Amino acid sequence: MYIGADYYPEHWPRNRWETDARLMKKAGFNVVRLAEFSWVMLEPEEGRFEFDWLDDAINVLGRQGISVILGTPTAVMPAWLARKYPNALAVQNTGQRIVWGLRKNNCFTNGAYRLLSERITRAMAGHYHNNPRVIGWQTDNEINGPHCYCDTCRAEWQDWLRARYGSLQTLNQAWGTHFWGHFYQTWGEIQTPTHEHHNPSACLDWRRFNSWLNIRFQHEQVVVLRSLCPRHFITHNFMAFGTTQTNPHDLAMDLDVAAWDNYPVWADPEIKYGAACGADLVRSLKKKNFWIMEQTAGGGGWDVLNRNPRPGEIRNIALQQVAHGADAMVWFRWRTCTAGREQYWHGILGHDGKPGRRYRECTATARDLHKLAPLLANTTLKPKVAIVYDQDSRWAFETQRSYKNNEVPAAIRRYYDAFFRAGINVDIIRPSDPLTGYKIIVAPELFVLPDATASKLCDFVRAGGVLLTDLRTGVMTETCLAHTHTLPGLLTDMLGITIEEYEGLNGDKQTYPLAGTDAFPGTFTSTLYADWIKPGQAEVLARYDAWHLKSHAALTRHRHGKGTGYYLGTIAAEPAFYDALIKAVLDSAKLKPVLAPPPGIEITLREGASRKLLFIINHLEQAVTMKVPAGNVELLSGRRTGPSLTLDRYGAAVIRLK
Ligand code: GAL
């Protein structure tokens, strides 16, 4: 198993490198990621490359048995590049060019920038393809824009639209440009949408176009790396749900393995639902296990300091990621930097470079992970539940939220967290992914719903699947025109309902009491949004307790073919509502967890051909005793399990099931 840190030898005197490498080896590390921000050190002037310092660093690390992943260093262009080719800097929506001095400030259509990024990639690949220490590449760093509004981008945008729509007539229809008299008569008239109130169809395509630019940029590097370094793997460090500039599923297509950057200790001690959900998305990108390329090792912050991982928490969040399919653990960063914007972003070592508590905890964690590694090999999660994440819908909501603070990741989390509490593992798939093998599909807020996806969901239910979908689903066509059918459109027969009216509920004063029926007992609160559902054929599970909505439903269930379709038309304030709903959905699918976890405990199952590994993670700051399957081996302690097990605060157990 690869375990290590993100290392910046260029920040430290050479006579320190040896000490760092020895400390890494002592900690059980066998990999580092290097160089992703060092373009100017590798190419101090255009066309002159200097690899000596990086060769030296790789040699020093190599002598301690440490392998290397190299980042293509294109996330920060050298100052000389910006000076010589000022158009390489992106133009903001105000028309002003970004001032050099941050990261990710490039224009993706600028020829000089693309050429030079391809050239530094080629030079590095040519230099390191035979280096026995180098095992793989990370493309750029957290590829995520920016949107650029320069003339070249505008011209490419017009070309992209021409290729997509073929004729202006088709584009005018697709975007509904009769509204406000925005009809285009030449391609050159089409603007880059600089304002959120531009035509929503244009805004959605603009986001698709920009994502495509990001992916093309990565592809140009991938082509070079594949041809020069056929033995190396190629990955990228995703931000899971943390950015909307690039469609992560599309970006992952060019890669061998997905990696992600996990920074979960922002808030008070908390259950790490977000880190689990991010991991499930990243695992689902390639339908296989993933790397952690940056994992919090200390308190972060660019201005105000965030909280430190508590004792035990570094191990807790590392084991959580492994429990979700991480096959490598790289901590960010080896040593806290003394200069620059991230002086507060604490690594394993502090500014003083002395190994302390965090170093000891990473060392102990590495020991545990190496111990588990042989049994983890060829195991992964095999969920029977998938949540659909639709990037198009997320983009469409960016310019038309529909209700206050609506965010697709938050919509996903309403259900995700309830599955987590129920001890059920999930994949997070894109709408075009196959649904075979899943018993339950949750499709939250599929605002942009092409007919093909709607039909696929209906087929899934007809064949025996359980579907849960909800508000704002099926409202828009692929080009963000409102569908003209009564909602929920093509899902109507399957869900057994119609929705003629709906409303946003603006704030705390506008809520409805939500009353469960006998089949779904309890009282809850409907917030933010309400579909006025006409139940038709469907069974009503909850209603709005309001004088004008007596004949409408808020939550319904309908048998269709061999399966069941659930529809929720609102957002309940209470997590208990979602727990009850997910329980009902699981019952409909006759699905049960391996064991029902007590509050604050997370469970996952990694399975291989001949073994099942049950991960149990305590996210609480107190010890928890719980029932477990007796007579198995707990792999971290090597002990046989009795009928119950006590997990320390932030503790974990990995039980090999017979
Ligand atoms: C990540 C980024 C790193 C570092 C870290 C802490 O998103 O990839 O380079 O900036 O955040 O801010």
XYZ file of C-alpha atoms in Angstrom, residues 78-511:
434
model
C 5.699 31.199 -14.235
C 5.855 34.990 -14.019
C 7.874 35.034 -17.254
C 5.012 33.321 -19.056
C 2.508 35.922 -17.937
C 4.973 38.684 -18.844
C 5.715 37.341 -22.325
C 2.190 36.155 -23.096
C -0.181 38.383 -21.131
C -3.186 36.825 -22.894
C -2.419 33.568 -21.076
C -4.083 35.160 -18.039
C -7.835 34.764 -17.905
C -10.214 37.696 -18.327
C -12.847 38.053 -15.604
C -16.529 38.704 -16.268
C -15.872 42.386 -15.607
C -13.608 42.456 -18.672
C -10.487 42.865 -16.542
C -7.607 40.442 -16.843
C -6.694 38.539 -13.667
C -3.549 39.893 -12.050
C -0.831 37.218 -11.942
C 0.068 36.013 -8.451
C -2.523 33.416 -7.528
C -3.130 29.927 -8.906
C -5.389 28.668 -11.681
C -5.422 32.050 -13.363
C -4.943 30.860 -16.934
C -7.100 31.091 -20.016
C -7.723 27.599 -21.441
C -7.963 28.697 -25.067
C -4.748 30.687 -25.086
C -2.388 29.050 -27.594
C 0.836 30.014 -25.797
C -0.365 28.655 -22.476
C -1.566 25.381 -24.000
C 1.618 24.930 -25.998
C 3.892 25.705 -23.073
C 1.924 23.473 -20.714
C 2.210 20.641 -23.233
C 5.929 21.378 -23.595
C 6.782 21.301 -19.867
C 4.778 18.070 -19.608
C 6.760 16.613 -22.525
C 10.074 17.738 -21.046
C 9.273 16.195 -17.662
C 7.921 12.998 -19.161
C 10.979 12.682 -21.401
C 13.296 13.224 -18.465
C 11.570 10.894 -15.997
C 10.080 8.104 -18.105
C 12.926 5.764 -17.149
C 13.479 6.909 -13.598
C 12.832 3.815 -11.470
C 11.533 5.931 -8.575
C 8.767 7.587 -10.563
C 5.584 5.522 -10.590
C 2.899 7.882 -11.787
C 1.650 11.346 -12.687
C -0.902 13.732 -11.343
C -2.273 16.064 -14.015
C -2.155 19.724 -12.930
C -3.830 20.316 -9.552
C -7.556 20.313 -8.780
C -8.469 21.352 -12.332
C -11.316 23.823 -11.935
C -11.394 26.697 -14.335
C -11.462 29.664 -14.191
C -14.106 30.818 -16.667
C -12.411 33.241 -19.012
C -14.251 35.918 -20.966
C -11.541 36.890 -23.478
C -12.045 37.188 -27.227
C -10.411 33.823 -27.974
C -12.676 32.069 -25.519
C -15.639 33.794 -27.065
C -14.613 32.684 -30.574
C -14.070 29.087 -29.393
C -17.404 29.164 -27.593
C -19.107 30.182 -30.827
C -17.304 27.348 -32.684
C -18.284 24.876 -29.983
C -21.924 25.946 -30.310
C -21.762 25.650 -34.074
C -20.474 22.081 -33.736
C -23.143 21.265 -31.143
C -26.169 22.777 -32.869
C -25.199 22.821 -36.554
C -27.425 25.749 -37.440
C -28.411 29.030 -35.851
C -32.041 28.062 -36.230
C -31.474 24.984 -34.071
C -29.577 27.007 -31.484
C -32.253 29.701 -31.382
C -34.864 27.018 -30.780
C -32.772 25.167 -28.211
C -32.173 28.337 -26.213
C -35.637 29.850 -26.704
C -34.199 33.135 -27.950
C -37.642 34.523 -28.804
C -37.706 35.568 -25.127
C -36.633 39.226 -24.682
C -35.940 39.305 -28.408
C -32.575 37.567 -28.062
C -32.744 35.945 -31.469
C -29.298 35.437 -33.089
C -28.770 36.112 -36.768
C -25.008 35.430 -36.915
C -22.748 33.208 -34.794
C -20.565 36.225 -34.066
C -23.410 37.878 -32.157
C -23.308 35.249 -29.417
C -21.866 36.641 -26.200
C -20.153 34.811 -23.394
C -22.730 34.922 -20.592
C -21.045 37.191 -18.064
C -24.060 37.642 -15.854
C -26.119 35.102 -13.939
C -29.279 36.586 -15.439
C -28.301 35.799 -19.012
C -30.428 33.226 -20.816
C -30.406 30.039 -18.627
C -29.913 27.803 -21.672
C -26.836 29.810 -22.669
C -25.571 29.721 -19.086
C -25.885 25.923 -18.956
C -24.078 25.461 -22.279
C -21.416 27.944 -21.176
C -20.676 25.715 -18.170
C -20.594 22.607 -20.350
C -18.214 24.376 -22.732
C -15.885 25.448 -19.915
C -15.840 21.955 -18.457
C -14.938 20.668 -21.912
C -12.056 23.198 -22.098
C -10.696 21.905 -18.784
C -10.944 18.318 -19.987
C -9.294 19.140 -23.312
C -6.472 20.808 -21.416
C -5.928 17.701 -19.301
C -6.190 15.502 -22.398
C -3.333 17.376 -24.065
C -1.117 16.379 -21.137
C -2.447 12.832 -20.967
C -1.584 12.218 -24.636
C 2.040 13.201 -23.947
C 2.297 11.164 -20.742
C 0.782 8.067 -22.320
C 3.159 8.137 -25.250
C 6.352 8.837 -23.263
C 5.629 7.033 -19.978
C 3.613 3.930 -20.829
C 4.595 2.220 -17.565
C 3.364 5.046 -15.323
C -0.200 5.514 -14.145
C -2.017 8.807 -14.578
C -4.270 10.283 -11.941
C -5.755 13.606 -10.934
C -6.549 15.033 -7.511
C -10.285 15.741 -7.539
C -12.123 17.915 -5.030
C -15.161 15.583 -4.971
C -18.146 17.975 -4.768
C -15.883 20.939 -4.017
C -15.918 22.560 -7.429
C -18.483 22.997 -10.190
C -16.200 24.115 -12.997
C -15.517 20.639 -14.357
C -17.741 17.614 -14.720
C -15.767 15.107 -12.612
C -17.132 12.073 -14.431
C -15.902 13.443 -17.755
C -12.533 14.494 -16.355
C -11.997 10.995 -14.936
C -12.458 9.258 -18.274
C -8.866 9.916 -19.348
C -7.333 8.641 -16.102
C -6.170 5.255 -14.846
C -7.204 5.929 -11.291
C -9.008 8.785 -9.546
C -7.572 10.536 -6.494
C -9.012 13.179 -4.220
C -8.124 15.790 -1.643
C -9.892 15.290 1.655
C -10.041 18.147 4.164
C -12.740 17.214 6.633
C -11.755 18.946 9.880
C -13.283 22.336 9.252
C -15.987 22.351 11.862
C -16.598 21.302 15.397
C -16.250 17.610 16.063
C -18.787 16.146 13.707
C -19.797 12.979 11.951
C -17.756 13.012 8.735
C -20.646 12.466 6.319
C -19.126 14.823 3.745
C -15.809 12.966 3.621
C -17.643 9.664 3.190
C -19.866 11.074 0.456
C -16.881 12.605 -1.372
C -15.070 9.268 -1.236
C -18.093 7.458 -2.663
C -18.289 9.923 -5.539
C -14.582 9.553 -6.327
C -14.733 5.738 -6.121
C -17.711 5.797 -8.482
C -15.871 7.931 -11.084
C -13.780 4.986 -12.273
C -15.899 2.290 -10.598
C -12.834 1.257 -8.648
C -10.738 2.102 -5.627
C -9.021 5.467 -5.468
C -6.110 7.371 -3.956
C -6.128 10.058 -1.338
C -3.651 12.530 -2.775
C -4.070 15.175 -0.068
C -5.386 14.268 3.335
C -5.558 16.731 6.195
C -2.664 16.287 8.574
C -3.174 19.434 10.619
C -5.357 22.474 11.102
C -5.732 24.494 7.918
C -6.659 28.035 7.051
C -5.527 30.805 4.750
C -6.506 33.636 7.078
C -8.134 32.320 10.231
C -6.812 29.076 11.686
C -9.105 26.071 11.541
C -9.212 23.540 14.289
C -6.574 20.872 14.658
C -7.371 17.179 14.209
C -7.998 15.873 17.734
C -5.864 13.017 19.079
C -7.021 9.915 17.215
C -8.716 11.862 14.456
C -5.899 11.577 11.886
C -6.183 7.803 12.115
C -9.972 7.956 12.203
C -10.289 9.901 8.939
C -7.600 7.794 7.228
C -9.368 4.550 8.116
C -12.661 6.092 7.035
C -11.278 6.687 3.550
C -9.831 3.184 3.368
C -13.218 1.911 4.480
C -14.691 3.655 1.415
C -12.133 2.230 -1.015
C -8.952 4.313 -0.679
C -5.956 2.181 -1.609
C -3.333 4.848 -0.903
C -2.958 7.596 1.681
C -0.924 10.740 1.005
C -1.043 13.429 3.696
C -0.968 17.124 2.959
C 1.684 18.359 3.579
C 4.906 16.957 4.930
C 6.017 20.137 6.661
C 4.213 23.422 7.235
C 5.647 26.050 4.887
C 7.263 29.163 6.283
C 6.321 31.394 3.345
C 3.398 32.178 1.123
C -0.378 31.985 1.361
C -0.438 28.636 3.174
C 1.691 29.440 6.217
C -1.306 28.462 8.349
C -1.973 25.217 6.504
C -0.380 22.789 8.907
C 1.268 19.610 7.781
C 2.547 16.548 9.564
C 5.488 18.572 10.871
C 5.130 22.146 12.048
C 7.238 25.112 10.904
C 9.969 23.865 13.236
C 10.327 20.567 11.375
C 10.319 18.527 14.582
C 8.359 15.273 14.632
C 5.555 15.691 17.166
C 2.087 14.355 17.911
C 0.820 14.501 14.349
C 3.930 12.716 13.085
C 3.487 10.006 15.696
C -0.159 9.585 14.768
C 0.597 9.348 11.031
C 3.297 6.788 11.869
C 0.880 4.679 13.912
C -1.748 4.986 11.169
C 0.770 3.943 8.514
C 1.611 0.908 10.634
C -2.072 -0.061 10.799
C -2.540 0.430 7.080
C 0.517 -1.650 6.168
C -0.823 -4.363 8.442
C -4.204 -4.319 6.668
C -2.778 -3.990 3.161
C -2.421 -7.681 2.189
C -6.047 -8.342 3.072
C -7.312 -5.147 1.466
C -5.871 -6.154 -1.895
C -8.579 -6.759 -4.498
C -11.410 -5.756 -2.190
C -13.827 -2.910 -2.790
C -17.346 -1.790 -1.910
C -20.230 -3.345 -3.797
C -23.232 -1.181 -2.939
C -26.758 -2.136 -3.886
C -27.796 1.516 -3.645
C -26.802 4.350 -5.966
C -27.480 8.061 -5.682
C -27.530 9.913 -8.984
C -25.388 13.055 -9.188
C -26.225 15.148 -12.213
C -23.726 17.848 -13.070
C -26.071 19.431 -15.637
C -28.743 19.936 -12.992
C -26.199 21.413 -10.606
C -25.071 23.854 -13.288
C -28.649 24.745 -14.239
C -29.470 25.514 -10.603
C -26.480 27.858 -10.418
C -28.427 30.425 -12.384
C -31.940 29.389 -11.256
C -31.786 27.994 -7.738
C -35.538 27.281 -7.598
C -35.550 27.696 -3.827
C -33.344 29.420 -1.313
C -29.793 28.059 -1.004
C -30.508 25.057 -3.171
C -27.352 23.045 -3.848
C -27.338 19.594 -5.452
C -24.667 18.224 -3.077
C -26.845 19.285 -0.128
C -29.844 17.587 -1.764
C -27.778 14.409 -2.110
C -26.683 14.623 1.507
C -30.257 14.630 2.823
C -30.500 10.998 1.699
C -26.835 10.069 1.870
C -26.594 10.853 5.569
C -29.636 8.712 6.297
C -28.116 5.738 4.431
C -24.905 6.317 6.401
C -26.844 6.225 9.674
C -28.612 3.059 8.511
C -25.269 1.362 7.774
C -25.895 1.111 4.019
C -23.119 1.845 1.514
C -23.854 3.721 -1.700
C -22.308 4.548 -5.044
C -22.717 8.021 -6.492
C -23.283 7.640 -10.215
C -24.016 9.845 -13.200
C -27.405 9.642 -14.950
C -25.938 7.847 -17.971
C -24.369 5.046 -15.881
C -25.949 1.585 -16.071
C -28.361 0.785 -13.235
C -27.900 -2.969 -13.326
C -26.945 -4.525 -10.014
C -28.617 -1.800 -7.930
C -31.766 -2.435 -5.941
C -32.342 1.191 -4.982
C -31.759 4.343 -6.995
C -32.111 7.743 -5.360
C -32.332 10.526 -7.903
C -32.453 13.884 -6.099
C -33.360 17.038 -7.982
C -32.827 15.804 -11.546
C -33.847 19.266 -12.731
C -32.485 18.705 -16.249
C -34.045 15.429 -17.290
C -33.562 14.130 -20.809
C -36.270 11.705 -21.961
C -33.769 8.847 -22.195
C -32.893 9.159 -18.492
C -36.561 9.352 -17.514
C -37.311 6.186 -19.503
C -34.346 4.418 -17.953
C -35.619 5.218 -14.457
C -39.092 3.933 -15.364
C -37.598 0.722 -16.802
C -35.612 0.256 -13.604
C -38.780 0.395 -11.502
C -40.816 -1.741 -13.872
C -38.162 -4.444 -13.635
C -38.346 -4.493 -9.824
C -36.134 -1.612 -8.645
C -37.011 0.916 -5.955
C -36.650 4.530 -7.020
C -36.794 7.601 -4.809
C -36.919 10.922 -6.583
C -37.968 14.369 -5.493
C -38.721 18.024 -6.061
C -37.644 19.871 -9.210
C -37.111 16.584 -11.033
C -37.939 16.599 -14.725
C -38.561 20.333 -14.986
C -36.100 21.136 -17.770
C -35.066 19.718 -21.120
C -31.399 19.135 -21.911
C -31.110 22.726 -23.154
C -32.842 24.183 -20.123
C -36.257 24.900 -21.643
C -39.157 24.037 -19.355
C -40.802 20.764 -20.406
C -44.375 21.378 -21.537
C -45.780 18.209 -20.012
C -47.427 18.248 -16.606
C -44.901 17.293 -13.967
C -43.425 14.832 -13.292
C -43.545 14.336 -17.065
C -42.414 10.945 -18.280
C -42.254 9.741 -14.674
C -46.015 10.306 -14.175
C -47.250 6.733 -14.690
C -44.390 5.224 -12.759
C -44.887 7.528 -9.760
C -48.700 7.564 -10.010
C -48.907 11.320 -9.328
C -49.271 14.683 -11.061
C -47.960 18.066 -9.978
C -49.734 21.047 -11.475
C -48.594 23.582 -8.877
C -45.594 24.117 -6.650
C -43.991 26.951 -4.677
C -40.831 28.111 -2.996
C -41.198 28.686 0.771
C -39.135 31.647 1.645
C -37.677 31.349 5.103
C -38.628 30.281 8.623
C -42.072 31.907 8.643
C -43.200 30.035 5.550
C -43.256 26.390 6.519
